[in-house]
Tab-separated table of C-alpha atoms in Angstrom:
chain	number	residue	atom	x	y	z
A	1	MET	CA	4.743	-40.163	-21.329
A	2	ARG	CA	7.906	-38.936	-23.004
A	3	ILE	CA	7.282	-37.364	-26.389
A	4	SER	CA	9.534	-38.883	-29.030
A	5	ASN	CA	11.007	-36.656	-31.740
A	6	ARG	CA	11.163	-39.676	-34.044
A	7	GLU	CA	7.467	-40.498	-33.596
A	8	PHE	CA	6.447	-36.833	-33.856
A	9	LEU	CA	8.523	-36.373	-37.021
A	10	GLY	CA	6.978	-39.522	-38.522
A	11	GLU	CA	3.465	-38.258	-37.832
A	12	LEU	CA	4.287	-34.866	-39.337
A	13	ARG	CA	5.759	-36.575	-42.401
A	14	ARG	CA	2.551	-38.620	-42.832
A	15	TYR	CA	0.468	-35.448	-42.539
A	16	TYR	CA	2.637	-33.565	-45.047
A	17	GLU	CA	2.305	-36.438	-47.533
A	18	ASN	CA	-1.473	-36.913	-47.417
A	19	ASP	CA	-2.964	-33.974	-45.446
A	20	VAL	CA	-4.687	-36.293	-42.962
A	21	PHE	CA	-4.379	-35.215	-39.339
A	22	SER	CA	-4.018	-38.499	-37.436
A	23	PRO	CA	-5.308	-39.045	-33.904
A	24	CYS	CA	-1.723	-39.868	-32.875
A	25	LEU	CA	-0.536	-36.450	-34.071
A	26	GLY	CA	-3.326	-34.826	-32.079
A	27	VAL	CA	-2.370	-36.774	-28.955
A	28	ILE	CA	1.287	-35.795	-29.311
A	29	ILE	CA	0.404	-32.108	-29.629
A	30	THR	CA	-2.116	-32.126	-26.766
A	31	ASP	CA	0.357	-34.010	-24.545
A	32	LEU	CA	3.022	-31.406	-25.268
A	33	ILE	CA	0.545	-28.619	-24.490
A	34	GLY	CA	-0.461	-30.378	-21.263
A	35	LYS	CA	3.151	-30.807	-20.166
A	36	THR	CA	3.915	-27.170	-20.916
A	37	GLY	CA	0.793	-26.039	-19.055
A	38	SER	CA	1.781	-28.039	-15.979
A	39	ARG	CA	5.057	-26.143	-15.599
A	40	LYS	CA	5.247	-24.073	-12.428
A	41	ASN	CA	5.276	-20.781	-14.337
A	42	PHE	CA	1.942	-21.543	-16.050
A	43	LYS	CA	-0.040	-24.007	-13.923
A	44	ASP	CA	-1.672	-21.497	-11.563
A	45	TYR	CA	-3.263	-19.188	-14.132
A	46	SER	CA	-7.048	-19.168	-13.835
A	47	TYR	CA	-7.320	-19.022	-17.626
A	48	LEU	CA	-4.938	-21.944	-18.295
A	49	ASP	CA	-7.589	-23.798	-20.316
A	50	GLU	CA	-7.944	-20.798	-22.612
A	51	MET	CA	-4.159	-20.605	-22.931
A	52	LYS	CA	-4.067	-24.281	-23.892
A	53	GLY	CA	-6.833	-23.755	-26.444
A	54	TYR	CA	-4.969	-20.856	-27.997
A	55	ALA	CA	-1.756	-22.908	-28.124
A	56	LEU	CA	-3.628	-25.810	-29.739
A	57	GLU	CA	-4.996	-23.461	-32.381
A	58	ARG	CA	-1.481	-22.140	-33.103
A	59	CYS	CA	-0.028	-25.675	-33.298
A	60	ILE	CA	-2.755	-26.921	-35.634
A	61	ASN	CA	-2.167	-23.874	-37.810
A	62	ALA	CA	1.580	-24.601	-37.851
A	63	VAL	CA	0.915	-28.201	-38.917
A	64	ALA	CA	-1.710	-27.246	-41.505
A	65	THR	CA	0.541	-24.638	-43.102
A	66	LYS	CA	3.568	-26.966	-42.853
A	67	LYS	CA	5.705	-24.428	-41.029
A	68	PHE	CA	8.011	-27.102	-39.618
A	69	ASP	CA	10.454	-28.174	-42.346
A	70	ILE	CA	10.661	-31.962	-42.031
A	71	ASN	CA	13.506	-32.124	-44.552
A	72	THR	CA	15.981	-29.925	-42.700
A	73	ARG	CA	14.820	-30.051	-39.078
A	74	LYS	CA	14.750	-33.117	-36.867
A	75	ASN	CA	13.413	-31.763	-33.571
A	76	PRO	CA	9.674	-31.073	-33.818
A	77	VAL	CA	9.270	-31.297	-30.036
A	78	SER	CA	11.483	-28.233	-29.599
A	79	TYR	CA	9.776	-26.322	-32.416
A	80	PHE	CA	6.265	-26.992	-31.126
A	81	TYR	CA	7.294	-26.437	-27.507
A	82	SER	CA	8.474	-22.968	-28.550
A	83	THR	CA	5.189	-22.402	-30.382
A	84	ILE	CA	3.220	-23.421	-27.282
A	85	TYR	CA	5.405	-21.442	-24.875
A	86	ASN	CA	5.153	-18.293	-26.993
A	87	SER	CA	1.387	-18.794	-27.366
A	88	PHE	CA	1.058	-18.968	-23.587
A	89	LEU	CA	3.106	-15.784	-23.155
A	90	LYS	CA	1.081	-13.967	-25.804
A	91	TYR	CA	-2.196	-15.013	-24.163
A	92	ILE	CA	-0.965	-13.909	-20.729
A	93	LYS	CA	0.053	-10.532	-22.159
A	94	LYS	CA	-3.384	-10.140	-23.759
A	95	GLU	CA	-5.113	-11.023	-20.480
A	96	LYS	CA	-2.968	-8.538	-18.551
A	97	GLN	CA	-3.865	-5.779	-21.021
A	98	LEU	CA	-7.530	-6.681	-20.644
A	99	THR	CA	-7.218	-6.612	-16.849
A	100	ILE	CA	-5.601	-3.165	-16.990
A	101	ALA	CA	-8.414	-1.889	-19.236
A	102	LYS	CA	-11.076	-3.342	-16.913
A	103	LYS	CA	-9.406	-1.777	-13.886
A	104	ALA	CA	-9.227	1.627	-15.589
A	105	ALA	CA	-12.916	1.450	-16.559
A	106	TYR	CA	-13.823	0.406	-13.021
A	107	GLU	CA	-11.878	3.308	-11.513
A	108	GLN	CA	-13.473	5.782	-13.938
A	109	GLU	CA	-16.914	4.526	-12.970
A	110	LEU	CA	-16.113	4.858	-9.270
A	111	GLU	CA	-14.945	8.434	-9.847
A	112	ARG	CA	-18.141	9.191	-11.795
A	113	ILE	CA	-20.287	7.788	-8.975
A	114	GLU	CA	-18.328	9.802	-6.414
A	115	ARG	CA	-18.839	13.006	-8.436
A	116	ILE	CA	-22.583	12.330	-8.627
A	117	ARG	CA	-22.711	11.799	-4.860
A	118	ASN	CA	-20.908	15.094	-4.333
A	119	GLY	CA	-23.284	16.911	-6.672
A	120	THR	CA	-20.811	17.490	-9.527
A	121	PRO	CA	-21.883	15.127	-12.328
A	122	HIS	CA	-19.256	16.304	-14.865
């Protein structure tokens, strides 16, 4: 399904007027997240579901705080795509940092075990 800027803008306008998050708005956002997640540079991550969840949280926050200016901007698909894309990149960066920390802790533990085996516990 192609995501229409006109429909997306209309749903955002309705939300901004009455603060009711419609199911249609939710579908538009989750579809955009799904399409972004299926791109070749993201689709193979083992933590893609977590990335999508983080992006959904960021998008809902952007809607709730009315960060997209419906009076001057007319392309919510681009704005939210950027939000999703940047959320994915931020999550990947966080996961890489966590992986580096885990690897360092693992290597330290292996060194500690090796020292114990050699009779030098410190």
